[in-house]
Coordinates of N, CA and C in Angstrom, one line a residue:
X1 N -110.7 -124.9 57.5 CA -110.8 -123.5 57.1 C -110.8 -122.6 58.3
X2 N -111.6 -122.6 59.7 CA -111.6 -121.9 60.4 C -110.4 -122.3 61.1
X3 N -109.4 -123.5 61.4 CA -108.3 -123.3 62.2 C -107.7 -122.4 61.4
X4 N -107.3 -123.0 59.6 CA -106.4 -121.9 59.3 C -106.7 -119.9 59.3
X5 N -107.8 -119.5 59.2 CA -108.3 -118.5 58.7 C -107.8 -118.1 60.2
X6 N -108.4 -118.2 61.7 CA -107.6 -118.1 62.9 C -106.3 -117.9 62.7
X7 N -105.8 -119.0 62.3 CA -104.2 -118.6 62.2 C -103.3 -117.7 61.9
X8 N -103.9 -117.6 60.8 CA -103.6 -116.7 59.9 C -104.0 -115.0 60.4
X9 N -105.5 -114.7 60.7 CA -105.8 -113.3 61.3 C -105.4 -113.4 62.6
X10 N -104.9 -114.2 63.3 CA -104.6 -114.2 64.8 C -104.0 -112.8 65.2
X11 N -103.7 -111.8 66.2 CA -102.9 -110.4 66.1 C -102.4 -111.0 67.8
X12 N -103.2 -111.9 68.7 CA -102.5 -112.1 70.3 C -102.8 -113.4 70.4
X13 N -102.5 -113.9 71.9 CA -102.4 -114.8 72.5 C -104.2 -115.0 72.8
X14 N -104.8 -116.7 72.5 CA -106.2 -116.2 73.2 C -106.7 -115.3 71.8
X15 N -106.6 -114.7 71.0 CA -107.4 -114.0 70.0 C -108.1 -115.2 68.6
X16 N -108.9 -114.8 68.6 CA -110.5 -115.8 68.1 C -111.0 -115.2 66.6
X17 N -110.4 -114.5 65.8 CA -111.2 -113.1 65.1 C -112.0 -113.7 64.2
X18 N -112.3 -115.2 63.9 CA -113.1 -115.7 63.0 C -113.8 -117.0 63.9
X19 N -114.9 -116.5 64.3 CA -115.9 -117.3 65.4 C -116.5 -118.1 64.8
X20 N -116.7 -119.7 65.2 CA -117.1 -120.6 64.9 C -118.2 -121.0 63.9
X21 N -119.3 -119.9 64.9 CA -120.8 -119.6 64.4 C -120.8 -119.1 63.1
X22 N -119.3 -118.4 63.1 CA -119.8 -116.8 61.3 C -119.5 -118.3 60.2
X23 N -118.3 -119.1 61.0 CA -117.3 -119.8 60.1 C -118.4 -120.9 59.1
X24 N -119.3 -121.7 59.9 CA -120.4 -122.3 59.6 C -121.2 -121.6 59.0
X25 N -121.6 -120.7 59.4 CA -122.9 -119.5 58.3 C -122.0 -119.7 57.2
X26 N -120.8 -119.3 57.4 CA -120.2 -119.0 55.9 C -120.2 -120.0 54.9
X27 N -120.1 -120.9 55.5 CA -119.7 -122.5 55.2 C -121.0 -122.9 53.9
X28 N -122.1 -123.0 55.3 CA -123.6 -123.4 54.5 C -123.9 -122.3 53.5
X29 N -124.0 -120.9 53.8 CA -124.3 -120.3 52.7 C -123.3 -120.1 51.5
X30 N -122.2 -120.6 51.2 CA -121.7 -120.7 50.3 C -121.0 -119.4 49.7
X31 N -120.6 -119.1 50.8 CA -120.1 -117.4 51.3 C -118.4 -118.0 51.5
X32 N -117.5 -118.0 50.7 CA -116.1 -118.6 50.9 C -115.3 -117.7 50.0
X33 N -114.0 -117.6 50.4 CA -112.9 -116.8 49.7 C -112.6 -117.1 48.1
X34 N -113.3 -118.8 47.8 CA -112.6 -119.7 47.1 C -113.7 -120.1 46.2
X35 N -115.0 -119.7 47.1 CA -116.3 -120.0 45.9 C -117.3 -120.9 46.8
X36 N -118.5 -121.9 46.9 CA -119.0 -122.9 47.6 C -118.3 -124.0 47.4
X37 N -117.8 -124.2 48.7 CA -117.1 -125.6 48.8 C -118.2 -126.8 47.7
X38 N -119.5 -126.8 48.0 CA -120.0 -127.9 47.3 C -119.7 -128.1 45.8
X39 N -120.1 -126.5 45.3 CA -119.4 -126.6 43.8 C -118.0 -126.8 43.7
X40 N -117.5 -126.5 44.6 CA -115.7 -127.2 43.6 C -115.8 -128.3 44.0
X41 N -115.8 -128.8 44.6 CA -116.1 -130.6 45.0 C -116.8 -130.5 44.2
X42 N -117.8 -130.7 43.5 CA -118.3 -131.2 42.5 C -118.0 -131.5 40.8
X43 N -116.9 -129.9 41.1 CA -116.8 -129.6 39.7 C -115.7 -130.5 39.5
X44 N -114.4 -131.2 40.7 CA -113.7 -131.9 40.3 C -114.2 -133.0 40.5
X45 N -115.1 -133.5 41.6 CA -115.8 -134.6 40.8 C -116.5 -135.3 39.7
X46 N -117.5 -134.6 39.3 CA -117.7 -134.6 37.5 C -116.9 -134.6 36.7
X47 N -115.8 -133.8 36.9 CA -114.5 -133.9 36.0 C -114.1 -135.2 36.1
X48 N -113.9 -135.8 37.2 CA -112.8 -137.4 37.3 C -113.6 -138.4 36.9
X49 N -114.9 -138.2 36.5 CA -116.0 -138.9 35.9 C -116.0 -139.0 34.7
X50 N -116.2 -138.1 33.7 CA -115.7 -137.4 32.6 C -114.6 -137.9 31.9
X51 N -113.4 -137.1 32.7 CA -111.8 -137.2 32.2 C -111.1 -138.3 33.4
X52 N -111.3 -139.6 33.3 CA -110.6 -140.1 34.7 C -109.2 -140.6 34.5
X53 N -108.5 -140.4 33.5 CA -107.1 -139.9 32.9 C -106.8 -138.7 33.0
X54 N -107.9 -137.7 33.6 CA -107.0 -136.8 33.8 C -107.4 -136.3 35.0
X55 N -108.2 -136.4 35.9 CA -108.4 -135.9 37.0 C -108.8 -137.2 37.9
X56 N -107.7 -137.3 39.3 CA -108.3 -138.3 39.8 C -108.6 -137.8 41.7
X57 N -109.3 -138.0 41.4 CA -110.4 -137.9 43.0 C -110.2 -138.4 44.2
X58 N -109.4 -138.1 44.9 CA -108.9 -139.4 46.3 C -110.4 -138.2 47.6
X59 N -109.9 -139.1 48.9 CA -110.7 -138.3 49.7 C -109.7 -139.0 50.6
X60 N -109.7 -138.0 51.5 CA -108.9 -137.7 52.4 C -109.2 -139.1 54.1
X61 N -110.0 -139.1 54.3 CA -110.6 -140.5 54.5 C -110.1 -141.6 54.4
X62 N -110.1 -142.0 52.9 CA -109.5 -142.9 52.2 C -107.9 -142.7 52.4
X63 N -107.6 -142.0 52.2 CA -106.1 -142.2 52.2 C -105.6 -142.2 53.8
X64 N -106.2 -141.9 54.6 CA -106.3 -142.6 55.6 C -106.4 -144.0 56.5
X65 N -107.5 -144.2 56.3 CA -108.2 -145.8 55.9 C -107.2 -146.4 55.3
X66 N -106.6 -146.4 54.3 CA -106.4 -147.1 53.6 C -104.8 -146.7 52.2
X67 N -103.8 -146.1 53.3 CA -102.8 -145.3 52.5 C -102.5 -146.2 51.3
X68 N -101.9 -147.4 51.5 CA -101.0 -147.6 50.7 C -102.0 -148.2 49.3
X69 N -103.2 -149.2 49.7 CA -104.0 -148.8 48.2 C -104.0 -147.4 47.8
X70 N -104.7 -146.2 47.9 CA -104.5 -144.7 47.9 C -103.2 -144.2 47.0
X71 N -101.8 -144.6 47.6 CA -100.9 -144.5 47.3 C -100.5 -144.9 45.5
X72 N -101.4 -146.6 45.3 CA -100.8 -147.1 44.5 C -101.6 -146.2 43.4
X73 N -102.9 -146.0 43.8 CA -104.0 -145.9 42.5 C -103.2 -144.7 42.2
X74 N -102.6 -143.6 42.9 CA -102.4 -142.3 42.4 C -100.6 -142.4 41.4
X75 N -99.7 -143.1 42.1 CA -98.6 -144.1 41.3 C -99.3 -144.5 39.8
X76 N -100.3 -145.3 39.4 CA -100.6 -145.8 38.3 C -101.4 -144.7 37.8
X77 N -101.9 -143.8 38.2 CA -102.6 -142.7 37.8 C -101.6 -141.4 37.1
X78 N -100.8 -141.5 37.8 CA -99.5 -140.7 37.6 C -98.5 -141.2 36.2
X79 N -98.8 -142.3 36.4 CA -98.3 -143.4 35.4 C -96.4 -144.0 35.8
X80 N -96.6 -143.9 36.9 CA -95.3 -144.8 37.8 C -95.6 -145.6 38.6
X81 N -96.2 -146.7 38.1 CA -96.8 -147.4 38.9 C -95.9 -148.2 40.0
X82 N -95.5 -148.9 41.2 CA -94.9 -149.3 41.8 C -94.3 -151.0 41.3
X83 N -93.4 -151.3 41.2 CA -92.9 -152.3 40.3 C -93.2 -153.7 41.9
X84 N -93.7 -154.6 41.1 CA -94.1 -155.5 42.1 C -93.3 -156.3 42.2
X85 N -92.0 -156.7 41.6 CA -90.6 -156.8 41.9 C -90.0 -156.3 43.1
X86 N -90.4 -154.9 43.9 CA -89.9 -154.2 44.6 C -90.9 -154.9 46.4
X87 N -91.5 -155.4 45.9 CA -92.5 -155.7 47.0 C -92.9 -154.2 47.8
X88 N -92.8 -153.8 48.7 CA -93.9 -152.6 49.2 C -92.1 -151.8 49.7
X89 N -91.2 -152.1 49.5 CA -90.4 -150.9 50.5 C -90.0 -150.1 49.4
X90 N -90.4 -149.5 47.8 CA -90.8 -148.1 47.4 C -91.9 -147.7 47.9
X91 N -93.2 -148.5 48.6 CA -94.0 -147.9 48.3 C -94.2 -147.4 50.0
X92 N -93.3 -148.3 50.6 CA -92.9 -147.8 52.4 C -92.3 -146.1 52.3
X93 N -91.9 -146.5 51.0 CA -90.6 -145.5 51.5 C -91.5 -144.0 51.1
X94 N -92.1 -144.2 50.1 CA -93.1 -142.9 49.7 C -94.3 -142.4 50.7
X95 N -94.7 -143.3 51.4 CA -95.6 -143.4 52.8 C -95.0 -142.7 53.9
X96 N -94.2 -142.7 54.0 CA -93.0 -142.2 54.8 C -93.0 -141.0 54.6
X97 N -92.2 -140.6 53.5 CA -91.8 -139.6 53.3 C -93.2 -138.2 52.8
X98 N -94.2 -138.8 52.6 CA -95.0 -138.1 52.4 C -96.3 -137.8 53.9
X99 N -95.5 -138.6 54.7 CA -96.2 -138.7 56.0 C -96.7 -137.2 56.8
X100 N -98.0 -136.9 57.4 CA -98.1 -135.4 57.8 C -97.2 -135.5 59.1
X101 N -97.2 -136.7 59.9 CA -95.9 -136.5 61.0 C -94.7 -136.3 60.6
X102 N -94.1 -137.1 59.3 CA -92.5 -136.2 58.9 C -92.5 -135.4 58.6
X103 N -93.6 -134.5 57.7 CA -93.9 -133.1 57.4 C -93.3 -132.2 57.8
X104 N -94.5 -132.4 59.1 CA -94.5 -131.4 59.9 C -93.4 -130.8 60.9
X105 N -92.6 -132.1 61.1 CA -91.1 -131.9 61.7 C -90.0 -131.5 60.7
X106 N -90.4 -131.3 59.7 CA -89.4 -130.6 58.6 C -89.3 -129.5 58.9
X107 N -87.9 -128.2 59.4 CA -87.3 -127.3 59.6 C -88.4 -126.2 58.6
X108 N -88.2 -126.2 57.5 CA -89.0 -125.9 56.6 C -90.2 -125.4 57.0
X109 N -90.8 -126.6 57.4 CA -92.6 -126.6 58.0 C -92.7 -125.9 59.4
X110 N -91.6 -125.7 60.1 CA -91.8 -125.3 61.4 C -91.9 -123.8 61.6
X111 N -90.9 -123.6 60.5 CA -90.7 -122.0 60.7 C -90.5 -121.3 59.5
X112 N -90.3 -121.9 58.2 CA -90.6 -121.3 56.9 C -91.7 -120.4 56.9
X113 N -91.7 -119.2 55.8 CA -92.8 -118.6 55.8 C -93.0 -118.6 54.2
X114 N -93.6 -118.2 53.7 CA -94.3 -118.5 51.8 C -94.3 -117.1 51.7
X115 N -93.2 -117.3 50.5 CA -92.7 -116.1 49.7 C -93.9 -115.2 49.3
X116 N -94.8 -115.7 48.8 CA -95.9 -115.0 48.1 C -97.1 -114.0 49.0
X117 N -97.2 -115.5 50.2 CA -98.5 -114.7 50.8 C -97.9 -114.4 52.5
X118 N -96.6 -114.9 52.8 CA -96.6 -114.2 54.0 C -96.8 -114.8 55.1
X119 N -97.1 -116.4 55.0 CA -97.7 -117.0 55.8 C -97.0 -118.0 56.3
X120 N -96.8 -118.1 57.7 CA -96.0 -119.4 58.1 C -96.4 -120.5 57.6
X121 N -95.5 -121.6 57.1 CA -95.8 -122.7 56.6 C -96.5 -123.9 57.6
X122 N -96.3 -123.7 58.9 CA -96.4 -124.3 60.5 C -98.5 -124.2 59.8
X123 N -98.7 -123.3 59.1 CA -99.9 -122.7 59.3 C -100.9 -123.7 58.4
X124 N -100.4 -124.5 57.4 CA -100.9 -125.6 57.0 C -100.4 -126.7 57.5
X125 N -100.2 -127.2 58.6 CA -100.2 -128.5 59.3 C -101.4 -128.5 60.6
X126 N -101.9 -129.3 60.8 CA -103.0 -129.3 61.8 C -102.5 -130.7 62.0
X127 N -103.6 -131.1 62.8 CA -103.6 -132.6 63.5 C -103.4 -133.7 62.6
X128 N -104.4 -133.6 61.2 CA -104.8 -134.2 60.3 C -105.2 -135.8 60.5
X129 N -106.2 -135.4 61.2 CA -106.9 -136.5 61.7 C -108.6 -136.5 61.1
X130 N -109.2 -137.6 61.1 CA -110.3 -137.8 60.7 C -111.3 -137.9 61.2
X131 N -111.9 -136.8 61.4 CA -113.3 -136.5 62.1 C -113.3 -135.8 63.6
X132 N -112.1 -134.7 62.9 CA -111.8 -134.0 64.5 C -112.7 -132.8 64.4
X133 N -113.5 -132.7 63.5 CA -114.6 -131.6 63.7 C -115.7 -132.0 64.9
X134 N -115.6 -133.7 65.4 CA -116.8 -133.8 66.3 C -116.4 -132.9 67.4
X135 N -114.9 -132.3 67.7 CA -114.2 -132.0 68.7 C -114.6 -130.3 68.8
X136 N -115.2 -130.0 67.7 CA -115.8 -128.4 67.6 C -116.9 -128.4 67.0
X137 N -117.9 -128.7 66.6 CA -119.2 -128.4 66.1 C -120.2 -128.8 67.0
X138 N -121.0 -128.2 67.7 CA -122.6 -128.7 68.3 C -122.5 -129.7 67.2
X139 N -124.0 -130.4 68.0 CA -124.7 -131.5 67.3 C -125.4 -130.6 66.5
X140 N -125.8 -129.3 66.4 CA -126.6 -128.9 65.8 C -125.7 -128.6 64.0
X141 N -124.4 -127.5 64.6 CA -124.0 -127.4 63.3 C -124.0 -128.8 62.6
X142 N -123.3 -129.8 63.1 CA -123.2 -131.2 62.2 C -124.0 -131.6 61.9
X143 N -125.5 -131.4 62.1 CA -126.6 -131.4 61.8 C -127.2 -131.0 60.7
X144 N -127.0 -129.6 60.5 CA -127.0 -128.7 59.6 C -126.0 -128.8 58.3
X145 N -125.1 -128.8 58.5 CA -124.0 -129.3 57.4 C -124.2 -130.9 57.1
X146 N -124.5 -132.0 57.8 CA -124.4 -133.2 57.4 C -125.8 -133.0 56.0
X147 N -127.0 -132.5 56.4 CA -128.5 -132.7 55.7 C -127.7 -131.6 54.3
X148 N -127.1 -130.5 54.6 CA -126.7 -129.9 53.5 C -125.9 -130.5 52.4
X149 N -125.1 -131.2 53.0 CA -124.2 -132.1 52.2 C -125.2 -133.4 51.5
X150 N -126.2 -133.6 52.4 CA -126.8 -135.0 51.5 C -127.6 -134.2 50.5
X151 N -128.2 -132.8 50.5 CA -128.6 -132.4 49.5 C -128.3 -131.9 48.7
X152 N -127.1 -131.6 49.0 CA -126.1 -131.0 47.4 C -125.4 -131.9 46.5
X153 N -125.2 -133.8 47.3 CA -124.7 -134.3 46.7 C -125.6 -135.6 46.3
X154 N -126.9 -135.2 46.6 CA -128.4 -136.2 46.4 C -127.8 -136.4 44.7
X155 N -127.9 -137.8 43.9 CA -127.9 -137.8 42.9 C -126.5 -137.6 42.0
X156 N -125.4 -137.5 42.4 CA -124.3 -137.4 42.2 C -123.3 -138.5 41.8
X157 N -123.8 -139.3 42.3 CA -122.8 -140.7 42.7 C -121.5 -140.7 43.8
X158 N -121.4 -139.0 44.9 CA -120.4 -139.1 45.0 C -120.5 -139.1 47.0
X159 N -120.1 -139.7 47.8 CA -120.6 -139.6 49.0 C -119.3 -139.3 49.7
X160 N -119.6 -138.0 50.7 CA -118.6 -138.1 52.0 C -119.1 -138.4 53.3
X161 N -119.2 -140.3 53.5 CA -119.5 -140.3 54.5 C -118.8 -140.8 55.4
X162 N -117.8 -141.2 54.6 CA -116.6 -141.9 55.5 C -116.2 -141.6 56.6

């Protein structure tokens, strides 16, 4: 959220207009454009608990870890499941093509901008790597956000500790 929110208010070269410190306050107190991150993760977690035909829960982690299981459960979830006749090159080929490195080199992605809000498309691709917040947070904020997260999601069944 703070790379894109930078991105996006950026006006020069070197300009910062949403600082780390506010980004985190905002974060923990549940001060967001979109509502507290903890409740919407929640609310679509209880949902895929609930309704698990109709809402399915990946984490970003996981599909990392572990694409092409990831891949299949959401295929069968979808209800196209991958025909085992085919051995894995549909399911190469969907990996592929859904990849954030081919994405991102899509003409489209580079310099398209979104009809609606104005925004370069360039401005949703990042690194998309896993656990590149160690690369910006003190020990303190991760500190802070890690104990917040065990206590919002104490009792849940649902853990991001991957």
């Amino acid at each position: 959220m703070w790379h894109f929110y930078n991105k996006v208010l950026k006006s020069g070269p070197g300009d910062e207009p949403y600082p780390l410190e506010g980004a985190v306050e905002s974060f923990c107190s549940g001060v967001l454009p979109f509502g507290p991150f903890y409740k919407h993760v929640l609310g679509f977690w209880e949902e895929s608990r609930r309704q698990p035909q109709e809402v399915l829960f990946l984490k970003y982690e996981e599909l990392c870890r572990e694409p092409k299981e990831q891949v299949r459960k959401l295929a069968l979830f979808l209800g196209k499941p991958f025909s085992q006749l085919d051995g894995d090159g549909e399911l190469e080929k969907v990996l592929w093509r859904s990849s954030l490195d081919r994405l991102k080199k899509l003409e489209v992605n580079k310099s398209g901008v979104g009809e609606l809000n104005h925004v370069l498309n360039s401005t949703f691709f990042r690194r998309g790597t896993v656990r590149d917040w160690e690369n910006y947070l003190t020990p303190q904020m991760a500190q802070r956000i890690d104990q917040l997260t065990q206590s919002k999601l104490q009792g849940t069944g649902l853990s991001l500790d991957d």
